[in-house]
Short mmCIF file of N, CA and C in Angstrom, two decimals:
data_model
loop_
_atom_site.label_atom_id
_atom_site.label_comp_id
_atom_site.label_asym_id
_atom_site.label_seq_id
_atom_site.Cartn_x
_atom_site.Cartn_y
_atom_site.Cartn_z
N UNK A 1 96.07 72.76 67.96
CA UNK A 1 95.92 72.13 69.25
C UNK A 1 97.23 72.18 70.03
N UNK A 2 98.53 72.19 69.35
CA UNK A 2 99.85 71.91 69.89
C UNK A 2 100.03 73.50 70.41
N UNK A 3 99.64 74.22 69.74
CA UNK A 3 99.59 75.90 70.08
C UNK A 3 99.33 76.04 71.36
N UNK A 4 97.96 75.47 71.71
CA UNK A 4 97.41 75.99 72.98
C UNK A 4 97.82 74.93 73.90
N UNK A 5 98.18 73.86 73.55
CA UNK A 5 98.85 73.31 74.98
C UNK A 5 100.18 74.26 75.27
N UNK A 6 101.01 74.40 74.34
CA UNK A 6 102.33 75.34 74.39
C UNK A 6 101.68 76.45 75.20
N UNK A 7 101.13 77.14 74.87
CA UNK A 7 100.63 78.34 75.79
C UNK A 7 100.16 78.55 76.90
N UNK A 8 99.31 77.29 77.17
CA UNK A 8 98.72 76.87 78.57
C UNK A 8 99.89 76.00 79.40
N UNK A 9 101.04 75.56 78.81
CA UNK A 9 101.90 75.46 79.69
C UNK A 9 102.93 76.21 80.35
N UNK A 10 103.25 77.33 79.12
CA UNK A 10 103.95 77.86 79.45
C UNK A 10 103.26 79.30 80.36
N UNK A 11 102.55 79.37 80.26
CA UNK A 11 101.29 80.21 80.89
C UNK A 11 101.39 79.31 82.80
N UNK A 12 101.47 78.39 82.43
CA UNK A 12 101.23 77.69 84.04
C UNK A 12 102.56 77.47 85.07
N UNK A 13 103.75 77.77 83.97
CA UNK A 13 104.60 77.88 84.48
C UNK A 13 105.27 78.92 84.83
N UNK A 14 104.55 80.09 84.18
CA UNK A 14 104.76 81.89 84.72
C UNK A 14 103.83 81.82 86.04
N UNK A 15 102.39 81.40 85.74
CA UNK A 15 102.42 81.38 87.16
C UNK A 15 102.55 80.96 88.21
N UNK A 16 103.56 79.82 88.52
CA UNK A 16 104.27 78.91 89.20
C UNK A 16 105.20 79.79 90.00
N UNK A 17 106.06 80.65 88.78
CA UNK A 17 107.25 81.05 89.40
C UNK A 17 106.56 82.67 89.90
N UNK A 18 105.61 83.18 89.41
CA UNK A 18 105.10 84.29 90.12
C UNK A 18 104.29 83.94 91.39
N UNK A 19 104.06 83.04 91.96
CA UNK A 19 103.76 82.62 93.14
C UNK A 19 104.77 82.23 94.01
N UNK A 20 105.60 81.80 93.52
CA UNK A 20 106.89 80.97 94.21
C UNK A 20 107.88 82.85 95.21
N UNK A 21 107.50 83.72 93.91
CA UNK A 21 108.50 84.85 94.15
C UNK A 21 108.20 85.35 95.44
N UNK A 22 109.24 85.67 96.09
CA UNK A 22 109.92 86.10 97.40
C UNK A 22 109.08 87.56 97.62
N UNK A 23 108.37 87.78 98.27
CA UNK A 23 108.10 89.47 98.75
C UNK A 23 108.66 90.45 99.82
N UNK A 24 109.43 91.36 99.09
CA UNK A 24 109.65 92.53 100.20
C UNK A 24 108.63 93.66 100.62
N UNK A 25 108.24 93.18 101.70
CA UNK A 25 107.51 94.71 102.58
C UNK A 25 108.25 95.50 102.88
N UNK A 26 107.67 96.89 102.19
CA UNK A 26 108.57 97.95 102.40
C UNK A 26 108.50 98.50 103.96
N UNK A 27 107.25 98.44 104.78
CA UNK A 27 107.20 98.36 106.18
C UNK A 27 108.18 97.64 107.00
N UNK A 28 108.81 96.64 106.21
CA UNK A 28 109.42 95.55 107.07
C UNK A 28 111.14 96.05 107.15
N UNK A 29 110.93 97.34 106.04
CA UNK A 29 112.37 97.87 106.14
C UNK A 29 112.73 99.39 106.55
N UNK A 30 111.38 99.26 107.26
CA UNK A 30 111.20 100.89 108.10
C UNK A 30 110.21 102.06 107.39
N UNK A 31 109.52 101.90 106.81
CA UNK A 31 108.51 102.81 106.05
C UNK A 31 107.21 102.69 106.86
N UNK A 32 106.85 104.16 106.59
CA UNK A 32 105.62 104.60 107.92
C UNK A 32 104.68 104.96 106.39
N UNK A 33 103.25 104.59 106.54
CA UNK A 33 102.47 105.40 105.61
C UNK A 33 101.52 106.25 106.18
N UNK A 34 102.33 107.17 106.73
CA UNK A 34 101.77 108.32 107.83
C UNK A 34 101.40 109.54 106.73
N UNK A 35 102.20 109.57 105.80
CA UNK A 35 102.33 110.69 104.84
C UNK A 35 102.95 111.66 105.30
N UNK A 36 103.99 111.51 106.38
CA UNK A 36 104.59 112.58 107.16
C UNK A 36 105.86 112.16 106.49
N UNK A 37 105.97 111.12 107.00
CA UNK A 37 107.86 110.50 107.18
C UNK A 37 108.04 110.01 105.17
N UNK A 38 109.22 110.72 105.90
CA UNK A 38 110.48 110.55 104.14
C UNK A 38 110.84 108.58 104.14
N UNK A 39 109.73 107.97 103.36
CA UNK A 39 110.29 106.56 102.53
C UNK A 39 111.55 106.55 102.29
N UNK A 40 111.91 107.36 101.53
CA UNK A 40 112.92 107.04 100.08
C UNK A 40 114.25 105.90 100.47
N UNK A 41 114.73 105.76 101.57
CA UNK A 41 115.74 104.78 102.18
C UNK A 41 115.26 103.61 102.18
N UNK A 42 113.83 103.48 103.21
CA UNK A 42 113.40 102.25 103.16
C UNK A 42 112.94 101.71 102.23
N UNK A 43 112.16 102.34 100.71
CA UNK A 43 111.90 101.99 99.96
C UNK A 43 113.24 101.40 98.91
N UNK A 44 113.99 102.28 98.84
CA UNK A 44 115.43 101.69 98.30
C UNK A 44 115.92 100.58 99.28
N UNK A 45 115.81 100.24 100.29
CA UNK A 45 116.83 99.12 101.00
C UNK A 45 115.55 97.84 100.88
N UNK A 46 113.89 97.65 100.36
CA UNK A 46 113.73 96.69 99.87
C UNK A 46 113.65 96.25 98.65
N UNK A 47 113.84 97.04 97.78
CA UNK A 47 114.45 97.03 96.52
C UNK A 47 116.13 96.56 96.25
N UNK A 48 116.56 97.07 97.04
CA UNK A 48 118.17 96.61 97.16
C UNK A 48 117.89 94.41 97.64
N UNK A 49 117.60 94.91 98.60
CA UNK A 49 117.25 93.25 99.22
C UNK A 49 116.43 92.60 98.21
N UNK A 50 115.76 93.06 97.47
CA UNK A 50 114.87 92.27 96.48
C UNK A 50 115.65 92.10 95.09
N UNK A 51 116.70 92.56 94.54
CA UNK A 51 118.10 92.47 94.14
C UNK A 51 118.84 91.68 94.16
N UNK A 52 119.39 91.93 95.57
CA UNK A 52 120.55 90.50 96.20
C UNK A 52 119.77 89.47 96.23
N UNK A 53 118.68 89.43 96.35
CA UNK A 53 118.04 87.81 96.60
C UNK A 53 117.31 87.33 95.40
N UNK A 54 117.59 87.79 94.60
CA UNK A 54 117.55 86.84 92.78
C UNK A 54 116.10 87.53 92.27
N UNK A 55 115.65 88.55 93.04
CA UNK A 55 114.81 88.93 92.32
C UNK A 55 112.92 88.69 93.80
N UNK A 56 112.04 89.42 92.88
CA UNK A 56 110.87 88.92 93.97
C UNK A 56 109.68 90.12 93.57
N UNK A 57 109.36 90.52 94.64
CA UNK A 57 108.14 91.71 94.71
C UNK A 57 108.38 92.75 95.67
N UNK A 58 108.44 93.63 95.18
CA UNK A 58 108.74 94.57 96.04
C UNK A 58 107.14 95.49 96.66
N UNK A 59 106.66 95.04 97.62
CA UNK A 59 104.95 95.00 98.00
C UNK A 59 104.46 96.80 98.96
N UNK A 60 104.02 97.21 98.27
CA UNK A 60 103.87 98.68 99.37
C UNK A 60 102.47 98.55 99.43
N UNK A 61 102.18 98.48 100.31
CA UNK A 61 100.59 98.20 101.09
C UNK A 61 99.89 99.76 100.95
N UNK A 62 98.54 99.76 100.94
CA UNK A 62 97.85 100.44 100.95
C UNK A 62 98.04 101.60 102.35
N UNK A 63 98.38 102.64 101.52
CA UNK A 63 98.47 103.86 102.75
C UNK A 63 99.41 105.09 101.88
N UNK A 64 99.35 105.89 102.63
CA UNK A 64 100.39 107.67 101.79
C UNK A 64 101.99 107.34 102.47
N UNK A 65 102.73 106.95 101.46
CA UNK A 65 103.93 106.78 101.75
C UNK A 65 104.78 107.70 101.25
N UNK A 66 105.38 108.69 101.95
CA UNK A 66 106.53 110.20 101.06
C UNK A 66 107.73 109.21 100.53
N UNK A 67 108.10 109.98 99.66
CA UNK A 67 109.38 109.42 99.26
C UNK A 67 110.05 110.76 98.26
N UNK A 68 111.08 110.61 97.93
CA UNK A 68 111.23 111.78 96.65
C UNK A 68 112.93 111.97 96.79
#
């Protein structure tokens, strides 16, 4: 019984802090999902920002984003 409270708490507290976490849109740092235009900057500069700021999600929305 002590098992599954341990687990269901600590279970409730992963997802506490996975809700709490900060999201970077990679749109929000200049990425087109045109499938034309070269990502690879903007995708690195919200990854960089998602870094400096203790960590988070780095979120790429549905669409053809180049990068390479």
């Amino acid at each position: 019984m002590l098992k599954k409270f341990i687990v269901l708490f600590v279970t409730s507290i992963f997802i506490s802090i996975i809700s709490f976490a900060q999201t970077f849109d990679i749109t929000r740092y200049g990425a087109k999902a045109d499938g034309k235009t070269v990502n690879t900057k903007a995708i690195q500069a919200a990854i960089d920002a998602c870094a400096k700021n203790g960590g988070g999600r780095v979120y790429v929305p549905a669409g053809k984003f180049l990068t390479g």
